[in-house]
Coordinates of C-alpha atoms in Angstrom, one line a residue:
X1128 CA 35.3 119.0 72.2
X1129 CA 33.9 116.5 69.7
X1130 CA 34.6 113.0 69.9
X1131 CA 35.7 112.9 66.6
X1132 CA 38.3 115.5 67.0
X1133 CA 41.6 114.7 66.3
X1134 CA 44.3 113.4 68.9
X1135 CA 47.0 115.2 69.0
X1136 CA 49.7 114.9 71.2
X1137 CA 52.0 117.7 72.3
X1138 CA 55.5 117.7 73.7
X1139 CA 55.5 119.9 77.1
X1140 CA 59.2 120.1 78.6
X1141 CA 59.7 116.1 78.3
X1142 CA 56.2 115.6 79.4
X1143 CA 53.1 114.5 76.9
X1144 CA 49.6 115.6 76.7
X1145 CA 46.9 114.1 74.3
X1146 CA 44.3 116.7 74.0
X1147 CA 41.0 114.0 73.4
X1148 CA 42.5 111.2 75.3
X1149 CA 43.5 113.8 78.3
X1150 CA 46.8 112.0 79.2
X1151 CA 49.5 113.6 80.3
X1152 CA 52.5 111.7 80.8
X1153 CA 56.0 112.5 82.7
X1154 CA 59.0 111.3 80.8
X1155 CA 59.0 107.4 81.1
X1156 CA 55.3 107.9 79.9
X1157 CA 54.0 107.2 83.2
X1158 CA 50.4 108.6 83.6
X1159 CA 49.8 112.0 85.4
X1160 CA 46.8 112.8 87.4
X1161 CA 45.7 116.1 87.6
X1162 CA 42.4 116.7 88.4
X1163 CA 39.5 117.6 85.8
X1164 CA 39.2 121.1 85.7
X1165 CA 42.9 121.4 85.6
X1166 CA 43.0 118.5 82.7
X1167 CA 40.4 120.9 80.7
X1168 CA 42.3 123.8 81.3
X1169 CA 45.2 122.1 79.7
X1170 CA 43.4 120.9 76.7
X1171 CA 42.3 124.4 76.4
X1172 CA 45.7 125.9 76.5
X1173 CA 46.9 123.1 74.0
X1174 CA 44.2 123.7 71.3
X1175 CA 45.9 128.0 72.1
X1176 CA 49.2 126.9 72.5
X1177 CA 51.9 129.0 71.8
X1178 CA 49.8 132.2 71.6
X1179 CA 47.8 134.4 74.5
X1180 CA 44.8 133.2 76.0
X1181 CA 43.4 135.6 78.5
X1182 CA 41.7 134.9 81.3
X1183 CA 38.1 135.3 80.6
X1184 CA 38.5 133.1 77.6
X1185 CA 39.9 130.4 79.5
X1186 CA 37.3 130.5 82.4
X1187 CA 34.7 130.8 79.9
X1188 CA 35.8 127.4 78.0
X1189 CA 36.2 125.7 81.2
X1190 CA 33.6 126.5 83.7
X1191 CA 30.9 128.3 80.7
X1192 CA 28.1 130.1 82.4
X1193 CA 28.9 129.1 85.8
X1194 CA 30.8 131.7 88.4
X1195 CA 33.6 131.1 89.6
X1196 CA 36.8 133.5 90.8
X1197 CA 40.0 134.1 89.3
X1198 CA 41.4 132.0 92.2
X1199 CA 39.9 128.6 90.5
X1200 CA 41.6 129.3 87.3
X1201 CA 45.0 130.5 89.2
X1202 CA 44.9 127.2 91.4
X1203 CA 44.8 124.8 87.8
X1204 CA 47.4 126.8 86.6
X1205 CA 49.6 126.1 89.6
X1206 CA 48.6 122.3 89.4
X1207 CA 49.7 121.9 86.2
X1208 CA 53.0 123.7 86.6
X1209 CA 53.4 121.5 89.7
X1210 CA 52.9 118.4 87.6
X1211 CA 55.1 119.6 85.1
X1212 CA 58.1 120.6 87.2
X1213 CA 57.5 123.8 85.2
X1214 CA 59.0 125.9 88.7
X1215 CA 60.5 129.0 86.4
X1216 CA 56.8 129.1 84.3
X1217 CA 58.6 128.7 81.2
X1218 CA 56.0 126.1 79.8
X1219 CA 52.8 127.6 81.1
X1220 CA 53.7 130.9 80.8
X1221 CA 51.8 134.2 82.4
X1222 CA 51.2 136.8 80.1
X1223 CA 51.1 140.4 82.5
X1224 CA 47.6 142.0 82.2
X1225 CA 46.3 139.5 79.6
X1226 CA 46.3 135.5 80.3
X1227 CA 48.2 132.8 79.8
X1228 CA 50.6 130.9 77.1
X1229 CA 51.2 127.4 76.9
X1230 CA 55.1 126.9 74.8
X1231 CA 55.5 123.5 73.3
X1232 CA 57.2 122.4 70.6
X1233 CA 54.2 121.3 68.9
X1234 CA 52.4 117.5 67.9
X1235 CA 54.4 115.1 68.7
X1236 CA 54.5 111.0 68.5
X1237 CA 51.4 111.5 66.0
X1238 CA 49.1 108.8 65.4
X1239 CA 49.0 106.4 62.9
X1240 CA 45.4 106.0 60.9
X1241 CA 43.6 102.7 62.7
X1242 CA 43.4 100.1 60.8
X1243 CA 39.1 99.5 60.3
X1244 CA 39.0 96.5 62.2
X1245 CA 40.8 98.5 65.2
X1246 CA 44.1 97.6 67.1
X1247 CA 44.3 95.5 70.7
X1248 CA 46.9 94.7 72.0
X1249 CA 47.2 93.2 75.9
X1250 CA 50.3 93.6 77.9
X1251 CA 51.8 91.5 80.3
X1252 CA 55.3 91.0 82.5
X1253 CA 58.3 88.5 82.0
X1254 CA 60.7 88.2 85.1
X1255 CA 64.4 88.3 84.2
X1256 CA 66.8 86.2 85.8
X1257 CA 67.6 89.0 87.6
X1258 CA 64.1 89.5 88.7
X1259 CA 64.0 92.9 86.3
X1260 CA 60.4 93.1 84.7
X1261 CA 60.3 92.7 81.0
X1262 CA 57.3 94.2 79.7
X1263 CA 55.6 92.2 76.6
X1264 CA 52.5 92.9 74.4
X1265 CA 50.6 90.2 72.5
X1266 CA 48.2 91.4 69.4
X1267 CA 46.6 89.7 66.5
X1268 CA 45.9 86.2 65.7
X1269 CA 47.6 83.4 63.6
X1270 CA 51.1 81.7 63.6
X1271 CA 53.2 83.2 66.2
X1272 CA 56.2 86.0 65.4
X1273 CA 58.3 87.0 68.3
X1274 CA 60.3 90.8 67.6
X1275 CA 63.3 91.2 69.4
X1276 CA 63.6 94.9 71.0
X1277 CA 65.5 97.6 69.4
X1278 CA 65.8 101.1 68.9
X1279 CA 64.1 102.3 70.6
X1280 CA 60.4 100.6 71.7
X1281 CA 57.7 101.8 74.4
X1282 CA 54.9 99.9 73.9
X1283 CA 51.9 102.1 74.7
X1284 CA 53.3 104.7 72.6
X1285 CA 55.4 102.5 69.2
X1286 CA 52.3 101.2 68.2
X1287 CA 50.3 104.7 67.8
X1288 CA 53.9 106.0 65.8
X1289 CA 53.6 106.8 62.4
X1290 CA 57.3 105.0 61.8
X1291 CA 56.5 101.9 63.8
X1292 CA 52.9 101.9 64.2
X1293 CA 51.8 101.1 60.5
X1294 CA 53.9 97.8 60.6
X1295 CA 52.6 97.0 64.0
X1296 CA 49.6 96.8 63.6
X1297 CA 49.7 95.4 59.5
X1298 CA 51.9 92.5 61.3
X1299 CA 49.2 91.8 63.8
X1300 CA 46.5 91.3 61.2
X1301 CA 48.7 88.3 59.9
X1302 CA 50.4 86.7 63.1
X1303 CA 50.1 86.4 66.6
X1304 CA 52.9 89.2 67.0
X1305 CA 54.6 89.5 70.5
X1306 CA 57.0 92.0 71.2
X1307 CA 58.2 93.5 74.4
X1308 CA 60.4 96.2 75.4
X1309 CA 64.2 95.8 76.3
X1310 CA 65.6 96.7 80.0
X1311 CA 65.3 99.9 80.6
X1312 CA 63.4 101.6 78.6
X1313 CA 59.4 101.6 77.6
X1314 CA 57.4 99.7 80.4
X1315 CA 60.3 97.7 81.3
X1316 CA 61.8 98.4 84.4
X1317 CA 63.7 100.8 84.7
X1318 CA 67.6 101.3 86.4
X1319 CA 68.1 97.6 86.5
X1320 CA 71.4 95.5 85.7
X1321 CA 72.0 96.7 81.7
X1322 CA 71.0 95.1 78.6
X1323 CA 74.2 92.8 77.7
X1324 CA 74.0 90.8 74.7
X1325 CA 74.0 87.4 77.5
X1326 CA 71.4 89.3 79.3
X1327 CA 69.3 90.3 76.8
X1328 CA 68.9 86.7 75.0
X1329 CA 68.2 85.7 78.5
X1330 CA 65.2 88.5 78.8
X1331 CA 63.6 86.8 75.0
X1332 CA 64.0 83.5 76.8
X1333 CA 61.9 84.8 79.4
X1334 CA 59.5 86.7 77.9
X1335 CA 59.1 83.5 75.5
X1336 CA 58.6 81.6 78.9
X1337 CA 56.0 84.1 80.3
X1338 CA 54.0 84.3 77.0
X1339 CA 53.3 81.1 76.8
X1340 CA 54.8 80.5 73.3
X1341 CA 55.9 77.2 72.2
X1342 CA 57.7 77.3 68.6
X1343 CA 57.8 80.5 66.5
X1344 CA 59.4 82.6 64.3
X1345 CA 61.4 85.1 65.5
X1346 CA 61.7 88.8 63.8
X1347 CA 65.3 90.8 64.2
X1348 CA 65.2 94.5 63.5
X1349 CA 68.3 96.8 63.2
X1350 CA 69.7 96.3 66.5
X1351 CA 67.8 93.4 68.1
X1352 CA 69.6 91.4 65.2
X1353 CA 72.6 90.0 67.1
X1354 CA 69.8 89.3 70.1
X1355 CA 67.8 87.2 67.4
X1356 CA 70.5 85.8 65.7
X1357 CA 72.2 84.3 69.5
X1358 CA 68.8 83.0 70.5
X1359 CA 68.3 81.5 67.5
X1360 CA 71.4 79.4 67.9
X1361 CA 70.9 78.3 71.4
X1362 CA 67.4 77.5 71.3
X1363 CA 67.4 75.7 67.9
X1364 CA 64.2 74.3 69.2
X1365 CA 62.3 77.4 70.2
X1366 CA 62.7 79.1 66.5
X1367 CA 61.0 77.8 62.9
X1368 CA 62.0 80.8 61.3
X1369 CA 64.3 83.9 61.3
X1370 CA 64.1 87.0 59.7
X1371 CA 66.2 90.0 59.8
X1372 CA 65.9 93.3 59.0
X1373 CA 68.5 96.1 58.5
X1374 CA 70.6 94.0 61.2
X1375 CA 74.0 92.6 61.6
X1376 CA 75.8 90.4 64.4
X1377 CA 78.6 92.4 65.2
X1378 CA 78.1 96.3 66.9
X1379 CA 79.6 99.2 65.3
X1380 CA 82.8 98.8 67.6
X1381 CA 83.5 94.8 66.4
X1382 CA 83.8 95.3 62.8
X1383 CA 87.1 95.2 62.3
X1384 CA 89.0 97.7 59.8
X1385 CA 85.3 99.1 59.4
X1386 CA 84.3 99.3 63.1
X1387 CA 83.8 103.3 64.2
X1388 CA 86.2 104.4 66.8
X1389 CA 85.8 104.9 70.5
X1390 CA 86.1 108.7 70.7
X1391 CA 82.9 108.8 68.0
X1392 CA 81.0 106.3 69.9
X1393 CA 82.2 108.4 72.8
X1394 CA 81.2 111.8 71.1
X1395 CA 77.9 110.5 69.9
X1396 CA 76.5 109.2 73.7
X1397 CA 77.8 112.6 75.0
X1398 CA 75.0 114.7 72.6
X1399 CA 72.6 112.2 73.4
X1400 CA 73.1 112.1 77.4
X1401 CA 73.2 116.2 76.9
X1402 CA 70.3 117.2 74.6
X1403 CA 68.2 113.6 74.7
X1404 CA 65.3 115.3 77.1
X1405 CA 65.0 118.7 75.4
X1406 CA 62.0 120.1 73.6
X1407 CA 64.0 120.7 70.9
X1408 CA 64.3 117.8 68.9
X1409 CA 68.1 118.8 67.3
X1410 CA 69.9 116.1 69.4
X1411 CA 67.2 113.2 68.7
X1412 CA 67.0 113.6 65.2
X1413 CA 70.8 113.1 64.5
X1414 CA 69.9 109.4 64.9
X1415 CA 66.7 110.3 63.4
X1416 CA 68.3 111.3 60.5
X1417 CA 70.6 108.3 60.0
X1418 CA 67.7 105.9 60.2
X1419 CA 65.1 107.9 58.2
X1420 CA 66.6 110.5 55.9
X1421 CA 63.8 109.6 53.1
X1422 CA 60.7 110.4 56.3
X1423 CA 58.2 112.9 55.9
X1424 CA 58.3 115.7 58.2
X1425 CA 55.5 114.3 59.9
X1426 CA 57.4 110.5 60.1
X1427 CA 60.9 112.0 61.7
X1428 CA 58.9 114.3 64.7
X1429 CA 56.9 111.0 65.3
X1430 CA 60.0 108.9 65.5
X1431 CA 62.0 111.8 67.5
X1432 CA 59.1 111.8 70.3
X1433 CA 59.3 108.0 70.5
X1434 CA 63.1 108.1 71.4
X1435 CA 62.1 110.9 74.0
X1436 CA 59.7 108.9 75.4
X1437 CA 61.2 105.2 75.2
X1438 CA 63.6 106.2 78.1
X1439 CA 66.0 109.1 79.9
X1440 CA 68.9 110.4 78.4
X1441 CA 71.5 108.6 80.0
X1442 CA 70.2 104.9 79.3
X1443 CA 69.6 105.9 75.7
X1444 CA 73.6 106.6 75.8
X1445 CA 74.1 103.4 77.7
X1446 CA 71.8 101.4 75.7
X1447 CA 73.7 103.1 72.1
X1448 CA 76.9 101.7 74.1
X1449 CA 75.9 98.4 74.3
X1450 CA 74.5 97.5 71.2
X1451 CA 77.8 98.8 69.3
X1452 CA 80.1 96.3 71.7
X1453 CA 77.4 93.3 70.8
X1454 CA 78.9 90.3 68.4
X1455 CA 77.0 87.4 68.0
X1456 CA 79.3 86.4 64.5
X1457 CA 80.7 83.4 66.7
X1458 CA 76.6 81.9 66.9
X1459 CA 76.1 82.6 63.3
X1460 CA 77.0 78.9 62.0
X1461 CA 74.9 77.5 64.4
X1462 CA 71.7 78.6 63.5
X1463 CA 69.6 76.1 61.8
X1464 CA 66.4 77.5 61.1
X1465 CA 65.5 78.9 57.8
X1466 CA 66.9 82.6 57.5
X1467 CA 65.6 85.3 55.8
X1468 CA 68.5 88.8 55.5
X1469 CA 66.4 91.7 54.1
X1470 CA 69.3 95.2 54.1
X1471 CA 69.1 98.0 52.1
X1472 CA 72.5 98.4 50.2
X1473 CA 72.7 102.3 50.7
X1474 CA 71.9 101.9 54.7
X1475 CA 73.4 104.8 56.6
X1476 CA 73.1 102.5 59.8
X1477 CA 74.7 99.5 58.9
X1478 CA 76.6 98.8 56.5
X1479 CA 75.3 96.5 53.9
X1480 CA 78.5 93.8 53.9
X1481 CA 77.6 93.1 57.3
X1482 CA 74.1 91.4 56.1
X1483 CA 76.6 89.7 53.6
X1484 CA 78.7 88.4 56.5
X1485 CA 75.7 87.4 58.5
X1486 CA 73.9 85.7 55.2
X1487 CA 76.9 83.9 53.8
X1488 CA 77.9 82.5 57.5
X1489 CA 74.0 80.9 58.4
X1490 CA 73.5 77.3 55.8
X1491 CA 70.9 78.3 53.5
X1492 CA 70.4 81.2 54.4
X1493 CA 68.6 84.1 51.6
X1494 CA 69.5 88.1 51.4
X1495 CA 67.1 90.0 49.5
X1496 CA 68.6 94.1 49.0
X1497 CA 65.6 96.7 49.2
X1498 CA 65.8 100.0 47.6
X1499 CA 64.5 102.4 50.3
X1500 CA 66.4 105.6 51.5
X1501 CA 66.1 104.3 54.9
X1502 CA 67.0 101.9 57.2
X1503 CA 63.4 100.3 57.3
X1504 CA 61.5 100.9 54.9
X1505 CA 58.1 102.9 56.0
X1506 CA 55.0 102.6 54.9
X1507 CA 53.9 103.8 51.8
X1508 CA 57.1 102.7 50.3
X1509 CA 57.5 100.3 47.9
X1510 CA 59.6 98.5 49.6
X1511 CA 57.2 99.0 52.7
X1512 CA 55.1 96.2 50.7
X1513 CA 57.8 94.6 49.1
X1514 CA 59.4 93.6 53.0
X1515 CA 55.7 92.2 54.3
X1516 CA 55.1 90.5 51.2
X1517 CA 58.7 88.4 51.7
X1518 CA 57.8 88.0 55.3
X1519 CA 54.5 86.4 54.4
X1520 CA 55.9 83.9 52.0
X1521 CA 58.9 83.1 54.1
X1522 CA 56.9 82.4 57.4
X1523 CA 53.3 81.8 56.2
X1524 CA 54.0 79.7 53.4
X1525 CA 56.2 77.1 54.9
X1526 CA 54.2 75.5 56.7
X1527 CA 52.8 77.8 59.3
X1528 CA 50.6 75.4 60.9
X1529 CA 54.3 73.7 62.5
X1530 CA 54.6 77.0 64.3
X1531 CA 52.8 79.1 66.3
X1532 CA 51.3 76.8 69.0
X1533 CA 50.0 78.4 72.4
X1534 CA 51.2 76.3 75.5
X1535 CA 50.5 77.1 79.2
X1536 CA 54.3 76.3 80.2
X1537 CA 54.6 79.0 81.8
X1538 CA 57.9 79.2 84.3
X1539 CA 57.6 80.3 88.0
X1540 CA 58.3 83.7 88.6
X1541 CA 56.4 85.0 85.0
X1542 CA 53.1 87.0 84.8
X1543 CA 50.4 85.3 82.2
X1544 CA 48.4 87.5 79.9
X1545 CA 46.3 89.6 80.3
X1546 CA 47.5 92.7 82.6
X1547 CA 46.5 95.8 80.5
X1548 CA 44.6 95.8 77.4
X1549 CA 45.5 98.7 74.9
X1550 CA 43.0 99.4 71.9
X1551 CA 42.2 101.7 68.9
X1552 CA 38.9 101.8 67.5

């Protein structure tokens, strides 16, 4: 295969398989060895996949001229089903007197274009109070911006997204960005103590701590808004600047007369703990659907393989149960820093008078409405530009060189940059 071939990754019964990079990767996007005849037996099947490849065809891809017995090709074929828990063969399916069939439900968490100058970013672990790992990436240069986590981060896999990825890596040619997955899911670790609203400001703290930032702004998307905004108010300090996005302090169950009721919160983590890990994407792009109704086709499969991927089925229900019981209204007087509220008023997600609540309750703080059909806008939108440009002039031109200092403070018990360096070229 050339090495200018495109990578494309494919969804194999809640595994992943990139077909250049040969990854493939069990739920929690955990790597997978296999060895490499049965990794290019794979690819083959994945550049096939969904029809009949027979035998001869296969053998002659993999091993060319060279002779080997039906046995070699029969013993990948068992190593891959073995690595893909694929016991009833319904993934890597035999074909009676003709070959082979590899069933997936097709690319999946497709990459974004690389910027020219490429993308690095270099991962590293925070230790919770707890003693959970909090997993944290660093990319870029230039004044610092810490993102809180929310729906739903992995981050070997949000920055190669086609929803995420663009913004990711446009942020990090501007700032030192930092952002880090929350408990339990991504590279975090996972079936720890759960993500509370306490616990969770206590995980930025720490991943704050670990990365060895000093002052710096602090970005808030959707539902790592309340995390921001309690932070923010109890490290007064720690933050120059906050900016939220499509967020609000209170969870959909602490709205009041306009809080959703129990038996739909109940109704909705049901679907997801049920149909979260299936090939078929039906159950993931409900949510999909609600945050992105204005994606590309392209856009919602990306983002519905990174919710597959980000974590299991059960703490995605846990973690949708959470974040509608978080209320961080009682902190929002006592944030001081400059605050920037960016919502779009037709937001299926949340609805636009929260940002109201949340911008009229912080001193001096400044909404900006954004006219996207979605609940971030994505790139290629106007608003796309319109958000970065605001984000720029907020935290850039106020000063920037007040913020953004590296210290070495790190606290006992955290693990300094670098661990793993991730790049795109």
């Amino acid at each position: 295969m050339s090495s200018d071939a495109t990578d494309t990754t494919i969804a194999l019964g809640g595994f992943t398989f990139a077909t250049v990079r040969l990854e493939l990767r069990d739920p929690s996007g955990a790597l997978v060895e296999l060895r490499a005849q049965a990794l290019a037996v794979l690819r083959y099947l994945a550049t096939q996949r969904n029809h009949v490849v027979t035998r001869d065809e296969l053998m002659r891809a993999v091993w060319g001229d060279v002779i080997v017995t039906d046995g070699s090709l029969a013993q990948c074929v068992a190593e891959i089903r073995r690595a893909l828990g694929d016991t009833a063969h319904s993934i890597v399916q035999t074909v009676p007197k003709r070959g082979y069939r590899l069933m997936s439900e097709g690319a999946a968490a497709t990459a974004a274009p690389a910027p020219a100058g490429g993308f690095e970013q270099v991962i590293g672990f925070a230790t919770g109070a707890d003693g959970a790992r909090i997993a944290y990436a660093a990319s870029g240069e230039g004044p610092i911006l810490l993102r809180a986590p929310h729906w739903m981060t992995h981050l070997d896999w949000d920055w190669r997204s086609l929803v995420y990825g663009p913004w990711i890596e446009g942020l990090s040619q501007r700032f030192r960005l930092v952002r880090y997955d929350g408990r339990n899911w991504g590279l975090s670790d996972r079936g720890v103590a759960p993500a509370t609203l306490e616990r969770s400001t206590s995980d930025m703290a720490a991943v704050a701590d670990a990365a060895g930032l000093g002052r710096f702004a602090l970005l808030g998307v959707s539902g790592g808004g309340a995390i921001a905004i309690r932070f923010a108010a109890l490290h007064p300090e720690r933050v120059s600047h906050l900016v939220l996005v499509g967020c609000c302090a209170r969870g959909g169950l602490r709205r009041g007369a306009a809080s959703i009721t129990a038996q739909h919160l109940d109704a909705y983590c049901r679907l997801i703990e049920d149909g979260w890990a299936q090939d078929n994407a039906a159950f993931r792009q409900i949510m999909t659907s609600q945050m992105y109704p204005g994606a590309s086709a392209d856009e919602m499969h990306s983002f519905n393989e990174m919710q597959r991927v980000a974590c299991t089925p059960q703490e995605a229900a846990n973690i949708r149960r959470l974040v509608a019981d978080y209320d961080a209204s009682e902190h929002l007087p006592d944030v001081r820093c400059p605050t920037l509220v960016l919502h779009n008023p037709h937001d299926a997600m949340v609805p636009f008078e929260e940002s109201r609540l949340v911008a009229s309750s912080i001193a001096g703080a400044r909404l900006v409405p954004f006219d996207s059909p979605n609940h971030v806008p994505l790139c290629g939108e106007a608003a796309f530009a319109q958000m970065n440009r605001l984000i720029d002039e907020f935290v850039l031109g106020d000063a920037p060189a007040k913020i953004g200092a590296h210290t070495s403070n790190n606290t006992a018990g955290a693990t300094a940059l670098p661990i793993v360096a991730s790049r795109r070229r």
